[in-house]
Tab-separated table of C-alpha atoms in Angstrom:
chain	number	residue	atom	x	y	z
A	1	MET	CA	-11.085	3.832	-3.097
A	2	LEU	CA	-9.743	2.624	0.169
A	3	GLU	CA	-11.201	4.525	2.075
A	4	GLY	CA	-14.599	3.071	0.246
A	5	TYR	CA	-13.579	0.257	1.469
A	6	ALA	CA	-13.002	1.510	5.535
A	7	ASP	CA	-16.343	2.940	5.698
A	8	ASN	CA	-18.045	-0.828	4.754
A	9	ARG	CA	-15.380	-2.251	6.878
A	10	ASP	CA	-14.053	-4.419	3.960
A	11	GLY	CA	-11.048	-5.217	5.502
A	12	GLU	CA	-10.223	-7.648	3.035
A	13	SER	CA	-10.564	-5.693	-0.171
A	14	LEU	CA	-8.802	-2.598	1.492
A	15	HIS	CA	-5.604	-4.610	2.567
A	16	GLN	CA	-5.660	-6.376	-1.355
A	17	LEU	CA	-5.913	-2.698	-2.828
A	18	PHE	CA	-3.357	-0.780	-0.438
A	19	ASP	CA	-0.757	-3.760	-0.892
A	20	ARG	CA	-0.966	-3.015	-4.621
A	21	MET	CA	-0.824	0.031	-4.876
A	22	PRO	CA	2.571	1.042	-6.263
A	23	SER	CA	3.445	4.163	-4.156
A	24	ARG	CA	1.343	5.241	-0.914
A	25	HIS	CA	0.819	8.531	-0.144
A	26	LEU	CA	0.166	9.815	4.100
A	27	VAL	CA	-3.290	9.566	3.569
A	28	SER	CA	-3.491	6.119	2.719
A	29	TRP	CA	-1.594	4.975	5.459
A	30	ASN	CA	-3.932	7.327	7.417
A	31	THR	CA	-6.829	5.224	5.987
A	32	MET	CA	-5.202	1.967	6.891
A	33	ILE	CA	-4.671	3.447	10.241
A	34	ALA	CA	-7.856	4.802	10.962
A	35	PHE	CA	-9.319	1.514	9.888
A	36	HIS	CA	-7.896	-0.525	12.329
A	37	VAL	CA	-8.658	1.142	15.020
A	38	GLN	CA	-12.198	1.823	14.141
A	39	VAL	CA	-13.063	-2.115	13.768
A	40	GLY	CA	-10.931	-2.897	16.884
A	41	GLU	CA	-7.342	-3.940	15.512
A	42	PHE	CA	-5.819	-1.846	18.074
A	43	ARG	CA	-1.975	-3.667	17.519
A	44	GLN	CA	-2.495	-3.766	13.867
A	45	ALA	CA	-3.244	0.158	13.364
A	46	ILE	CA	0.333	0.296	15.811
A	47	GLU	CA	1.806	-1.973	13.176
A	48	VAL	CA	0.994	0.159	9.991
A	49	PHE	CA	2.506	2.818	11.623
A	50	GLN	CA	5.572	1.685	12.459
A	51	ARG	CA	5.745	0.192	8.916
A	52	MET	CA	4.645	3.862	7.234
A	53	GLN	CA	7.237	4.887	9.463
A	54	GLU	CA	10.114	2.447	8.282
A	55	LYS	CA	9.249	3.757	4.551
A	56	GLY	CA	10.396	7.361	5.219
A	57	ILE	CA	6.646	8.609	5.548
A	58	GLN	CA	6.122	11.634	8.403
A	59	PRO	CA	2.765	11.602	10.523
A	60	ASN	CA	0.614	14.495	10.462
A	61	PRO	CA	-1.899	15.517	13.309
A	62	VAL	CA	-4.500	12.798	11.550
A	63	THR	CA	-2.410	10.249	11.437
A	64	LEU	CA	-1.268	11.068	15.348
A	65	ILE	CA	-4.918	10.815	16.698
A	66	SER	CA	-5.369	7.765	15.266
A	67	VAL	CA	-2.421	5.758	16.883
A	68	LEU	CA	-2.679	7.704	20.233
A	69	SER	CA	-6.698	5.605	20.036
A	70	ALA	CA	-5.038	2.806	19.522
A	71	PHE	CA	-2.748	3.005	22.154
A	72	ALA	CA	-4.763	4.172	25.099
A	73	CYS	CA	-7.190	1.722	23.843
A	74	LEU	CA	-4.065	-0.716	24.763
A	75	GLY	CA	-3.019	0.720	27.837
A	76	ALA	CA	0.173	1.166	26.798
A	77	LEU	CA	1.800	3.463	29.102
A	78	ALA	CA	5.363	3.440	27.477
A	79	GLN	CA	4.190	3.743	24.170
A	80	GLU	CA	2.127	6.501	25.237
A	81	ARG	CA	5.085	8.523	26.822
A	82	TRP	CA	7.271	7.342	23.697
A	83	ILE	CA	4.311	8.697	20.847
A	84	HIS	CA	4.072	12.069	23.523
A	85	ALA	CA	7.810	12.448	23.304
A	86	TYR	CA	7.527	12.512	19.337
A	87	ILE	CA	4.997	14.914	19.168
A	88	ASP	CA	7.202	17.350	21.542
A	89	LYS	CA	10.667	16.568	19.535
A	90	HIS	CA	9.076	16.668	16.010
A	91	GLY	CA	7.497	20.018	16.572
A	92	ILE	CA	4.089	18.738	15.947
A	93	GLU	CA	1.357	21.982	16.893
A	94	LEU	CA	-0.925	20.745	19.145
A	95	ASP	CA	-4.796	21.953	18.471
A	96	GLU	CA	-7.528	20.986	20.037
A	97	ASN	CA	-7.732	17.611	18.536
A	98	LEU	CA	-4.408	16.570	18.841
A	99	GLY	CA	-4.192	17.983	22.241
A	100	SER	CA	-7.476	16.460	23.064
A	101	SER	CA	-6.119	13.101	21.865
A	102	LEU	CA	-3.334	13.285	24.260
A	103	ILE	CA	-5.673	14.150	27.028
A	104	ASN	CA	-8.082	11.014	26.044
A	105	MET	CA	-4.634	8.533	25.658
A	106	TYR	CA	-3.071	9.514	29.430
A	107	ALA	CA	-6.462	9.461	31.083
A	108	LYS	CA	-8.083	6.596	29.793
A	109	CYS	CA	-4.313	4.722	31.205
A	110	GLY	CA	-5.122	5.936	34.721
A	111	CYS	CA	-2.075	8.721	34.488
A	112	LEU	CA	-3.425	11.444	35.589
A	113	GLU	CA	-0.218	13.221	36.231
A	114	GLY	CA	0.172	12.790	32.028
A	115	ALA	CA	-3.403	14.092	31.302
A	116	ILE	CA	-1.992	17.218	33.494
A	117	GLN	CA	0.733	17.759	31.685
A	118	ALA	CA	-0.918	17.451	27.643
A	119	PHE	CA	-3.619	19.879	29.125
């Protein structure tokens, strides 16, 4: 249901359902983060990611791709470097999608050195 509300860009219903859920799994959190990125609410996407971490939910590459997109659109270089360090520290494998998102994030922020390092 969350995905249906997100696809229809019905943020109000999406939030109501999410807030009423007795337990939330990673897919639920990913849906919320991706929704905020898709509608251009980048700070809210980061806030949802932070709440997810506070709840002890570990992100997966899908989560991180959305978060990287949010940081790239915000041009938040310090946070971009933090998320890259987070990926390295937790040994998250860089597949072609996550790696490309890292490169894109650095490039959008004008950090060619970071983009080259990610490459």
